[in-house]
Structures are given as structure tokens and as C-alpha cells.
């Protein structure tokens, strides 16, 4: 068994905080992608909306979720010791499993925290035959859509989920599209 990924929020508040911290990265990804597609400032302002930036941040967050990967035997051994609800997607007839644990549960109010006695931790698992990368990607998207999206967007003010406007005009350094130094400096102070 091994673990991949970086985000394993222990509470809804921690999930929202991690999401908020991805604002700069999402802004940079959307800006650089738009540059690569040849968008000028006007087209950028028209097409790269708050929803586009929010979607980029959603995808970044999901792609960073911690996932455990192992064979069926390792998963069943882990499952026997897990004090929570386990939801498995896929077939019982395949040899491998990828799973993600949500300590603060997957149902009910999104403000519940780990350690709350009324909270039942949940693990969401996906079985797979030979493609761990595809299984992890599917699992991450599923967990984000079924659990984290509601938790994160329950408090868009705290996460800044829908507050990122178009980037400030870059200073012109003689290159097409200007320099990103000003935007990077802005991002590093947030």
C-alpha cells in the first residue's frame, strides 16, 4: 500500500483553508493557459470568468487530495480497522483499490469538525484492475463532487471561491503580454 497526494483535510474549515490557498495557483494556471491560447486582455476579461477560475481551483484541489492505493488484501485490512463508513465504487472482482478518507464525514452540515462525536468518518473507494492513475483521478473527482464541493462552497467568502477578478494589468516589459512579476508579487502577499 502507498499514499499519493498532499491534501487530507481533518475538518471542513481546513478544507476551505486549503482551497483558499490555491487561489494564486488557479489564477496563474488560468492566466498562463489563456496566454498560450493567444487571448488578448479583452478576450481574457470576457472569457476567463469567476466560474472559470473557480473551476480551475476545484480541479487543482481535487487533484491534490491524498489517496491510498493498495491491493484488495491491504484495503480489507485497512477497512477492518477503520471506524467509519466505507463507500466502494466498482467491482469486487478486481484486485486493486484506491481510497480517500474524509474524517469529518460526507453528509449533513458542512461545518462539522473531526472529533465531533456525531460525525461518522467516511472513506470513498474505487476499485481498479490495472490503471492506478486513472482510478485515482476518478476517485478524486468523485470525492470532490460528492463531498468537498458543498463543504467548500458553503462559505464562499471564507474561501474567496468567487471573488477573483481579472488579473491586474501587467507592467509592459517589452514582451507580448507583459511580465508576470507584478501578479506573482501580488500572489505571494496573499
mmCIF file with all atom_site columns, C-alpha atoms in Angstrom:
data_model
loop_
_atom_site.group_PDB
_atom_site.id
_atom_site.type_symbol
_atom_site.label_atom_id
_atom_site.label_alt_id
_atom_site.label_comp_id
_atom_site.label_asym_id
_atom_site.label_entity_id
_atom_site.label_seq_id
_atom_site.pdbx_PDB_ins_code
_atom_site.Cartn_x
_atom_site.Cartn_y
_atom_site.Cartn_z
_atom_site.occupancy
_atom_site.B_iso_or_equiv
_atom_site.pdbx_formal_charge
_atom_site.auth_seq_id
_atom_site.auth_comp_id
_atom_site.auth_asym_id
_atom_site.auth_atom_id
_atom_site.pdbx_PDB_model_num
ATOM 1   C CA . UNK A 1 1   ? 0.000   0.000  0.000   1.00 0.00 ? 1   UNK A CA 1
ATOM 2   C CA . UNK A 1 2   ? 1.172   3.544  -0.707  1.00 0.00 ? 2   UNK A CA 1
ATOM 3   C CA . UNK A 1 3   ? -0.217  7.072  -0.457  1.00 0.00 ? 3   UNK A CA 1
ATOM 4   C CA . UNK A 1 4   ? -0.198  9.800  -3.098  1.00 0.00 ? 4   UNK A CA 1
ATOM 5   C CA . UNK A 1 5   ? -1.364  13.388 -2.864  1.00 0.00 ? 5   UNK A CA 1
ATOM 6   C CA . UNK A 1 6   ? -0.978  16.239 -0.424  1.00 0.00 ? 6   UNK A CA 1
ATOM 7   C CA . UNK A 1 7   ? -4.395  17.246 0.899   1.00 0.00 ? 7   UNK A CA 1
ATOM 8   C CA . UNK A 1 8   ? -6.085  15.320 3.691   1.00 0.00 ? 8   UNK A CA 1
ATOM 9   C CA . UNK A 1 9   ? -8.233  17.929 5.482   1.00 0.00 ? 9   UNK A CA 1
ATOM 10  C CA . UNK A 1 10  ? -9.203  16.975 9.025   1.00 0.00 ? 10  UNK A CA 1
ATOM 11  C CA . UNK A 1 11  ? -12.144 19.405 9.112   1.00 0.00 ? 11  UNK A CA 1
ATOM 12  C CA . UNK A 1 12  ? -14.406 21.426 6.861   1.00 0.00 ? 12  UNK A CA 1
ATOM 13  C CA . UNK A 1 13  ? -12.572 24.571 7.974   1.00 0.00 ? 13  UNK A CA 1
ATOM 14  C CA . UNK A 1 14  ? -9.226  23.045 6.989   1.00 0.00 ? 14  UNK A CA 1
ATOM 15  C CA . UNK A 1 15  ? -10.667 22.030 3.592   1.00 0.00 ? 15  UNK A CA 1
ATOM 16  C CA . UNK A 1 16  ? -11.856 25.612 2.995   1.00 0.00 ? 16  UNK A CA 1
ATOM 17  C CA . UNK A 1 17  ? -8.488  26.994 4.089   1.00 0.00 ? 17  UNK A CA 1
ATOM 18  C CA . UNK A 1 18  ? -6.608  24.672 1.705   1.00 0.00 ? 18  UNK A CA 1
ATOM 19  C CA . UNK A 1 19  ? -8.963  25.661 -1.098  1.00 0.00 ? 19  UNK A CA 1
ATOM 20  C CA . UNK A 1 20  ? -8.420  29.359 -0.384  1.00 0.00 ? 20  UNK A CA 1
ATOM 21  C CA . UNK A 1 21  ? -4.652  28.868 -0.521  1.00 0.00 ? 21  UNK A CA 1
ATOM 22  C CA . UNK A 1 22  ? -4.973  27.607 -4.104  1.00 0.00 ? 22  UNK A CA 1
ATOM 23  C CA . UNK A 1 23  ? -6.329  30.945 -5.370  1.00 0.00 ? 23  UNK A CA 1
ATOM 24  C CA . UNK A 1 24  ? -2.954  32.174 -6.616  1.00 0.00 ? 24  UNK A CA 1
ATOM 25  C CA . UNK A 1 25  ? -2.130  28.899 -8.340  1.00 0.00 ? 25  UNK A CA 1
ATOM 26  C CA . UNK A 1 26  ? -5.540  28.793 -10.046 1.00 0.00 ? 26  UNK A CA 1
ATOM 27  C CA . UNK A 1 27  ? -5.143  32.398 -11.176 1.00 0.00 ? 27  UNK A CA 1
ATOM 28  C CA . UNK A 1 28  ? -1.697  31.651 -12.596 1.00 0.00 ? 28  UNK A CA 1
ATOM 29  C CA . UNK A 1 29  ? -2.867  28.483 -14.366 1.00 0.00 ? 29  UNK A CA 1
ATOM 30  C CA . UNK A 1 30  ? -5.815  30.232 -16.000 1.00 0.00 ? 30  UNK A CA 1
ATOM 31  C CA . UNK A 1 31  ? -3.733  33.266 -16.965 1.00 0.00 ? 31  UNK A CA 1
ATOM 32  C CA . UNK A 1 32  ? -0.911  31.203 -18.490 1.00 0.00 ? 32  UNK A CA 1
ATOM 33  C CA . UNK A 1 33  ? -3.361  28.902 -20.280 1.00 0.00 ? 33  UNK A CA 1
ATOM 34  C CA . UNK A 1 34  ? -5.140  31.921 -21.745 1.00 0.00 ? 34  UNK A CA 1
ATOM 35  C CA . UNK A 1 35  ? -1.779  33.332 -22.888 1.00 0.00 ? 35  UNK A CA 1
ATOM 36  C CA . UNK A 1 36  ? -0.895  30.025 -24.552 1.00 0.00 ? 36  UNK A CA 1
ATOM 37  C CA . UNK A 1 37  ? -4.252  30.165 -26.345 1.00 0.00 ? 37  UNK A CA 1
ATOM 38  C CA . UNK A 1 38  ? -3.426  33.646 -27.618 1.00 0.00 ? 38  UNK A CA 1
ATOM 39  C CA . UNK A 1 39  ? -6.049  35.584 -25.641 1.00 0.00 ? 39  UNK A CA 1
ATOM 40  C CA . UNK A 1 40  ? -5.506  39.327 -25.539 1.00 0.00 ? 40  UNK A CA 1
ATOM 41  C CA . UNK A 1 41  ? -6.613  41.319 -22.466 1.00 0.00 ? 41  UNK A CA 1
ATOM 42  C CA . UNK A 1 42  ? -10.117 41.906 -23.809 1.00 0.00 ? 42  UNK A CA 1
ATOM 43  C CA . UNK A 1 43  ? -10.722 38.267 -24.675 1.00 0.00 ? 43  UNK A CA 1
ATOM 44  C CA . UNK A 1 44  ? -9.246  37.230 -21.320 1.00 0.00 ? 44  UNK A CA 1
ATOM 45  C CA . UNK A 1 45  ? -11.614 39.564 -19.463 1.00 0.00 ? 45  UNK A CA 1
ATOM 46  C CA . UNK A 1 46  ? -14.566 38.247 -21.480 1.00 0.00 ? 46  UNK A CA 1
ATOM 47  C CA . UNK A 1 47  ? -13.832 34.517 -21.368 1.00 0.00 ? 47  UNK A CA 1
ATOM 48  C CA . UNK A 1 48  ? -11.931 33.888 -18.134 1.00 0.00 ? 48  UNK A CA 1
ATOM 49  C CA . UNK A 1 49  ? -14.782 34.423 -15.708 1.00 0.00 ? 49  UNK A CA 1
ATOM 50  C CA . UNK A 1 50  ? -15.038 33.852 -11.971 1.00 0.00 ? 50  UNK A CA 1
ATOM 51  C CA . UNK A 1 51  ? -16.600 30.468 -12.793 1.00 0.00 ? 51  UNK A CA 1
ATOM 52  C CA . UNK A 1 52  ? -13.591 29.527 -14.941 1.00 0.00 ? 52  UNK A CA 1
ATOM 53  C CA . UNK A 1 53  ? -11.159 30.444 -12.150 1.00 0.00 ? 53  UNK A CA 1
ATOM 54  C CA . UNK A 1 54  ? -13.317 28.623 -9.606  1.00 0.00 ? 54  UNK A CA 1
ATOM 55  C CA . UNK A 1 55  ? -13.365 25.520 -11.828 1.00 0.00 ? 55  UNK A CA 1
ATOM 56  C CA . UNK A 1 56  ? -9.573  25.662 -12.127 1.00 0.00 ? 56  UNK A CA 1
ATOM 57  C CA . UNK A 1 57  ? -9.294  25.869 -8.336  1.00 0.00 ? 57  UNK A CA 1
ATOM 58  C CA . UNK A 1 58  ? -11.766 22.999 -7.915  1.00 0.00 ? 58  UNK A CA 1
ATOM 59  C CA . UNK A 1 59  ? -9.666  20.853 -10.271 1.00 0.00 ? 59  UNK A CA 1
ATOM 60  C CA . UNK A 1 60  ? -6.421  21.778 -8.507  1.00 0.00 ? 60  UNK A CA 1
ATOM 61  C CA . UNK A 1 61  ? -7.882  20.970 -5.094  1.00 0.00 ? 61  UNK A CA 1
ATOM 62  C CA . UNK A 1 62  ? -9.276  17.624 -6.275  1.00 0.00 ? 62  UNK A CA 1
ATOM 63  C CA . UNK A 1 63  ? -6.012  16.664 -7.975  1.00 0.00 ? 63  UNK A CA 1
ATOM 64  C CA . UNK A 1 64  ? -4.096  17.212 -4.731  1.00 0.00 ? 64  UNK A CA 1
ATOM 65  C CA . UNK A 1 65  ? -6.309  15.045 -2.497  1.00 0.00 ? 65  UNK A CA 1
ATOM 66  C CA . UNK A 1 66  ? -4.471  12.313 -0.644  1.00 0.00 ? 66  UNK A CA 1
ATOM 67  C CA . UNK A 1 67  ? -5.311  8.849  -1.941  1.00 0.00 ? 67  UNK A CA 1
ATOM 68  C CA . UNK A 1 68  ? -4.233  5.488  -0.579  1.00 0.00 ? 68  UNK A CA 1
ATOM 69  C CA . UNK A 1 69  ? -3.631  2.770  -3.144  1.00 0.00 ? 69  UNK A CA 1
ATOM 70  C CA . UNK A 1 70  ? -3.259  -0.920 -2.495  1.00 0.00 ? 70  UNK A CA 1
ATOM 71  C CA . UNK A 1 71  ? -4.317  -4.377 -3.405  1.00 0.00 ? 71  UNK A CA 1
ATOM 72  C CA . UNK A 1 72  ? -7.615  -5.801 -2.181  1.00 0.00 ? 72  UNK A CA 1
ATOM 73  C CA . UNK A 1 73  ? -5.946  -7.514 0.790   1.00 0.00 ? 73  UNK A CA 1
ATOM 74  C CA . UNK A 1 74  ? -4.311  -4.280 2.020   1.00 0.00 ? 74  UNK A CA 1
ATOM 75  C CA . UNK A 1 75  ? -7.596  -2.401 1.587   1.00 0.00 ? 75  UNK A CA 1
ATOM 76  C CA . UNK A 1 76  ? -9.596  -5.007 3.509   1.00 0.00 ? 76  UNK A CA 1
ATOM 77  C CA . UNK A 1 77  ? -7.008  -4.993 6.339   1.00 0.00 ? 77  UNK A CA 1
ATOM 78  C CA . UNK A 1 78  ? -7.211  -1.191 6.499   1.00 0.00 ? 78  UNK A CA 1
ATOM 79  C CA . UNK A 1 79  ? -11.009 -1.325 6.323   1.00 0.00 ? 79  UNK A CA 1
ATOM 80  C CA . UNK A 1 80  ? -11.215 -3.733 9.275   1.00 0.00 ? 80  UNK A CA 1
ATOM 81  C CA . UNK A 1 81  ? -9.516  -1.121 11.472  1.00 0.00 ? 81  UNK A CA 1
ATOM 82  C CA . UNK A 1 82  ? -11.395 1.894  10.092  1.00 0.00 ? 82  UNK A CA 1
ATOM 83  C CA . UNK A 1 83  ? -14.093 3.247  12.405  1.00 0.00 ? 83  UNK A CA 1
ATOM 84  C CA . UNK A 1 84  ? -16.342 4.825  9.809   1.00 0.00 ? 84  UNK A CA 1
ATOM 85  C CA . UNK A 1 85  ? -18.485 4.351  6.743   1.00 0.00 ? 85  UNK A CA 1
ATOM 86  C CA . UNK A 1 86  ? -16.843 2.924  3.602   1.00 0.00 ? 86  UNK A CA 1
ATOM 87  C CA . UNK A 1 87  ? -18.408 3.521  0.194   1.00 0.00 ? 87  UNK A CA 1
ATOM 88  C CA . UNK A 1 88  ? -16.932 1.431  -2.614  1.00 0.00 ? 88  UNK A CA 1
ATOM 89  C CA . UNK A 1 89  ? -17.403 2.193  -6.315  1.00 0.00 ? 89  UNK A CA 1
ATOM 90  C CA . UNK A 1 90  ? -16.649 -0.525 -8.797  1.00 0.00 ? 90  UNK A CA 1
ATOM 91  C CA . UNK A 1 91  ? -16.426 -4.278 -8.868  1.00 0.00 ? 91  UNK A CA 1
ATOM 92  C CA . UNK A 1 92  ? -15.490 -6.656 -6.091  1.00 0.00 ? 92  UNK A CA 1
ATOM 93  C CA . UNK A 1 93  ? -13.865 -8.841 -8.745  1.00 0.00 ? 93  UNK A CA 1
ATOM 94  C CA . UNK A 1 94  ? -10.844 -6.609 -9.392  1.00 0.00 ? 94  UNK A CA 1
ATOM 95  C CA . UNK A 1 95  ? -7.627  -6.811 -7.385  1.00 0.00 ? 95  UNK A CA 1
ATOM 96  C CA . UNK A 1 96  ? -6.834  -3.164 -6.522  1.00 0.00 ? 96  UNK A CA 1
ATOM 97  C CA . UNK A 1 97  ? -8.419  -0.290 -4.624  1.00 0.00 ? 97  UNK A CA 1
ATOM 98  C CA . UNK A 1 98  ? -7.791  3.455  -4.273  1.00 0.00 ? 98  UNK A CA 1
ATOM 99  C CA . UNK A 1 99  ? -9.455  5.302  -1.389  1.00 0.00 ? 99  UNK A CA 1
ATOM 100 C CA . UNK A 1 100 ? -9.709  8.706  0.281   1.00 0.00 ? 100 UNK A CA 1
ATOM 101 C CA . UNK A 1 101 ? -10.793 9.344  3.876   1.00 0.00 ? 101 UNK A CA 1
ATOM 102 C CA . UNK A 1 102 ? -12.982 12.283 4.889   1.00 0.00 ? 102 UNK A CA 1
ATOM 103 C CA . UNK A 1 103 ? -12.657 12.425 8.713   1.00 0.00 ? 103 UNK A CA 1
ATOM 104 C CA . UNK A 1 104 ? -15.444 14.987 9.057   1.00 0.00 ? 104 UNK A CA 1
ATOM 105 C CA . UNK A 1 105 ? -17.984 12.868 7.192   1.00 0.00 ? 105 UNK A CA 1
ATOM 106 C CA . UNK A 1 106 ? -19.802 13.254 3.920   1.00 0.00 ? 106 UNK A CA 1
ATOM 107 C CA . UNK A 1 107 ? -23.366 14.050 4.945   1.00 0.00 ? 107 UNK A CA 1
ATOM 108 C CA . UNK A 1 108 ? -25.030 16.760 6.963   1.00 0.00 ? 108 UNK A CA 1
ATOM 109 C CA . UNK A 1 109 ? -23.883 20.252 7.855   1.00 0.00 ? 109 UNK A CA 1
ATOM 110 C CA . UNK A 1 110 ? -20.595 21.177 6.169   1.00 0.00 ? 110 UNK A CA 1
ATOM 111 C CA . UNK A 1 111 ? -19.326 22.949 9.300   1.00 0.00 ? 111 UNK A CA 1
ATOM 112 C CA . UNK A 1 112 ? -18.855 19.792 11.341  1.00 0.00 ? 112 UNK A CA 1
ATOM 113 C CA . UNK A 1 113 ? -15.328 19.087 12.518  1.00 0.00 ? 113 UNK A CA 1
ATOM 114 C CA . UNK A 1 114 ? -13.290 15.948 13.090  1.00 0.00 ? 114 UNK A CA 1
ATOM 115 C CA . UNK A 1 115 ? -13.608 14.821 16.677  1.00 0.00 ? 115 UNK A CA 1
ATOM 116 C CA . UNK A 1 116 ? -17.300 15.766 16.847  1.00 0.00 ? 116 UNK A CA 1
ATOM 117 C CA . UNK A 1 117 ? -18.953 12.682 18.334  1.00 0.00 ? 117 UNK A CA 1
ATOM 118 C CA . UNK A 1 118 ? -21.922 12.991 15.970  1.00 0.00 ? 118 UNK A CA 1
ATOM 119 C CA . UNK A 1 119 ? -19.592 12.757 12.951  1.00 0.00 ? 119 UNK A CA 1
ATOM 120 C CA . UNK A 1 120 ? -19.003 9.490  11.174  1.00 0.00 ? 120 UNK A CA 1
ATOM 121 C CA . UNK A 1 121 ? -15.845 9.495  9.110   1.00 0.00 ? 121 UNK A CA 1
ATOM 122 C CA . UNK A 1 122 ? -16.291 8.226  5.581   1.00 0.00 ? 122 UNK A CA 1
ATOM 123 C CA . UNK A 1 123 ? -13.931 6.609  3.118   1.00 0.00 ? 123 UNK A CA 1
ATOM 124 C CA . UNK A 1 124 ? -14.736 6.640  -0.573  1.00 0.00 ? 124 UNK A CA 1
ATOM 125 C CA . UNK A 1 125 ? -13.034 3.895  -2.577  1.00 0.00 ? 125 UNK A CA 1
ATOM 126 C CA . UNK A 1 126 ? -12.718 2.989  -6.246  1.00 0.00 ? 126 UNK A CA 1
ATOM 127 C CA . UNK A 1 127 ? -11.676 -0.451 -7.426  1.00 0.00 ? 127 UNK A CA 1
ATOM 128 C CA . UNK A 1 128 ? -9.472  -0.947 -10.464 1.00 0.00 ? 128 UNK A CA 1
ATOM 129 C CA . UNK A 1 129 ? -7.686  -3.594 -12.468 1.00 0.00 ? 129 UNK A CA 1
ATOM 130 C CA . UNK A 1 130 ? -4.517  -2.118 -13.973 1.00 0.00 ? 130 UNK A CA 1
ATOM 131 C CA . UNK A 1 131 ? -4.736  1.684  -14.110 1.00 0.00 ? 131 UNK A CA 1
ATOM 132 C CA . UNK A 1 132 ? -3.996  3.277  -10.723 1.00 0.00 ? 132 UNK A CA 1
ATOM 133 C CA . UNK A 1 133 ? -3.559  6.764  -12.197 1.00 0.00 ? 133 UNK A CA 1
ATOM 134 C CA . UNK A 1 134 ? -6.994  6.671  -13.832 1.00 0.00 ? 134 UNK A CA 1
ATOM 135 C CA . UNK A 1 135 ? -8.580  5.213  -10.688 1.00 0.00 ? 135 UNK A CA 1
ATOM 136 C CA . UNK A 1 136 ? -7.061  7.948  -8.514  1.00 0.00 ? 136 UNK A CA 1
ATOM 137 C CA . UNK A 1 137 ? -8.210  10.678 -10.894 1.00 0.00 ? 137 UNK A CA 1
ATOM 138 C CA . UNK A 1 138 ? -11.747 9.285  -10.975 1.00 0.00 ? 138 UNK A CA 1
ATOM 139 C CA . UNK A 1 139 ? -11.807 8.909  -7.198  1.00 0.00 ? 139 UNK A CA 1
ATOM 140 C CA . UNK A 1 140 ? -10.553 12.450 -6.630  1.00 0.00 ? 140 UNK A CA 1
ATOM 141 C CA . UNK A 1 141 ? -13.158 13.957 -8.978  1.00 0.00 ? 141 UNK A CA 1
ATOM 142 C CA . UNK A 1 142 ? -15.892 11.881 -7.359  1.00 0.00 ? 142 UNK A CA 1
ATOM 143 C CA . UNK A 1 143 ? -14.912 12.785 -3.800  1.00 0.00 ? 143 UNK A CA 1
ATOM 144 C CA . UNK A 1 144 ? -14.641 16.442 -4.718  1.00 0.00 ? 144 UNK A CA 1
ATOM 145 C CA . UNK A 1 145 ? -18.063 16.414 -6.374  1.00 0.00 ? 145 UNK A CA 1
ATOM 146 C CA . UNK A 1 146 ? -19.822 14.424 -3.676  1.00 0.00 ? 146 UNK A CA 1
ATOM 147 C CA . UNK A 1 147 ? -18.161 15.851 -0.560  1.00 0.00 ? 147 UNK A CA 1
ATOM 148 C CA . UNK A 1 148 ? -15.783 18.774 -0.877  1.00 0.00 ? 148 UNK A CA 1
ATOM 149 C CA . UNK A 1 149 ? -17.703 20.971 -3.336  1.00 0.00 ? 149 UNK A CA 1
ATOM 150 C CA . UNK A 1 150 ? -20.571 21.503 -0.873  1.00 0.00 ? 150 UNK A CA 1
ATOM 151 C CA . UNK A 1 151 ? -18.189 21.918 2.062   1.00 0.00 ? 151 UNK A CA 1
ATOM 152 C CA . UNK A 1 152 ? -16.008 24.452 0.279   1.00 0.00 ? 152 UNK A CA 1
ATOM 153 C CA . UNK A 1 153 ? -18.721 26.450 -1.408  1.00 0.00 ? 153 UNK A CA 1
ATOM 154 C CA . UNK A 1 154 ? -20.839 26.559 1.752   1.00 0.00 ? 154 UNK A CA 1
ATOM 155 C CA . UNK A 1 155 ? -18.773 29.601 2.741   1.00 0.00 ? 155 UNK A CA 1
ATOM 156 C CA . UNK A 1 156 ? -17.554 31.310 -0.462  1.00 0.00 ? 156 UNK A CA 1
ATOM 157 C CA . UNK A 1 157 ? -16.478 34.399 1.482   1.00 0.00 ? 157 UNK A CA 1
ATOM 158 C CA . UNK A 1 158 ? -14.043 32.404 3.623   1.00 0.00 ? 158 UNK A CA 1
ATOM 159 C CA . UNK A 1 159 ? -12.556 30.625 0.614   1.00 0.00 ? 159 UNK A CA 1
ATOM 160 C CA . UNK A 1 160 ? -12.689 33.507 -1.823  1.00 0.00 ? 160 UNK A CA 1
ATOM 161 C CA . UNK A 1 161 ? -14.337 30.997 -4.138  1.00 0.00 ? 161 UNK A CA 1
ATOM 162 C CA . UNK A 1 162 ? -15.981 33.584 -6.342  1.00 0.00 ? 162 UNK A CA 1
ATOM 163 C CA . UNK A 1 163 ? -14.070 36.773 -5.696  1.00 0.00 ? 163 UNK A CA 1
ATOM 164 C CA . UNK A 1 164 ? -11.113 36.621 -8.077  1.00 0.00 ? 164 UNK A CA 1
ATOM 165 C CA . UNK A 1 165 ? -11.461 39.284 -10.731 1.00 0.00 ? 165 UNK A CA 1
ATOM 166 C CA . UNK A 1 166 ? -9.292  39.509 -13.836 1.00 0.00 ? 166 UNK A CA 1
ATOM 167 C CA . UNK A 1 167 ? -5.616  39.957 -13.010 1.00 0.00 ? 167 UNK A CA 1
ATOM 168 C CA . UNK A 1 168 ? -4.258  43.459 -12.766 1.00 0.00 ? 168 UNK A CA 1
ATOM 169 C CA . UNK A 1 169 ? -2.709  44.815 -15.947 1.00 0.00 ? 169 UNK A CA 1
ATOM 170 C CA . UNK A 1 170 ? 0.868   43.625 -16.088 1.00 0.00 ? 170 UNK A CA 1
ATOM 171 C CA . UNK A 1 171 ? 3.647   46.124 -16.498 1.00 0.00 ? 171 UNK A CA 1
ATOM 172 C CA . UNK A 1 172 ? 4.923   46.076 -20.061 1.00 0.00 ? 172 UNK A CA 1
ATOM 173 C CA . UNK A 1 173 ? 8.461   44.728 -20.190 1.00 0.00 ? 173 UNK A CA 1
ATOM 174 C CA . UNK A 1 174 ? 8.646   44.760 -23.983 1.00 0.00 ? 174 UNK A CA 1
ATOM 175 C CA . UNK A 1 175 ? 7.347   41.204 -24.359 1.00 0.00 ? 175 UNK A CA 1
ATOM 176 C CA . UNK A 1 176 ? 3.926   40.265 -25.604 1.00 0.00 ? 176 UNK A CA 1
ATOM 177 C CA . UNK A 1 177 ? 1.513   40.138 -22.686 1.00 0.00 ? 177 UNK A CA 1
ATOM 178 C CA . UNK A 1 178 ? 3.880   41.948 -20.277 1.00 0.00 ? 178 UNK A CA 1
ATOM 179 C CA . UNK A 1 179 ? 5.582   40.455 -17.262 1.00 0.00 ? 179 UNK A CA 1
ATOM 180 C CA . UNK A 1 180 ? 4.049   38.353 -14.537 1.00 0.00 ? 180 UNK A CA 1
ATOM 181 C CA . UNK A 1 181 ? 6.305   39.800 -11.820 1.00 0.00 ? 181 UNK A CA 1
ATOM 182 C CA . UNK A 1 182 ? 3.613   42.152 -10.504 1.00 0.00 ? 182 UNK A CA 1
ATOM 183 C CA . UNK A 1 183 ? 0.995   39.401 -10.412 1.00 0.00 ? 183 UNK A CA 1
ATOM 184 C CA . UNK A 1 184 ? 3.413   36.986 -8.768  1.00 0.00 ? 184 UNK A CA 1
ATOM 185 C CA . UNK A 1 185 ? 4.313   39.572 -6.152  1.00 0.00 ? 185 UNK A CA 1
ATOM 186 C CA . UNK A 1 186 ? 0.595   40.145 -5.510  1.00 0.00 ? 186 UNK A CA 1
ATOM 187 C CA . UNK A 1 187 ? 0.024   36.413 -5.150  1.00 0.00 ? 187 UNK A CA 1
ATOM 188 C CA . UNK A 1 188 ? 2.928   35.965 -2.728  1.00 0.00 ? 188 UNK A CA 1
ATOM 189 C CA . UNK A 1 189 ? 1.466   38.583 -0.384  1.00 0.00 ? 189 UNK A CA 1
ATOM 190 C CA . UNK A 1 190 ? -1.929  36.926 -0.202  1.00 0.00 ? 190 UNK A CA 1
#
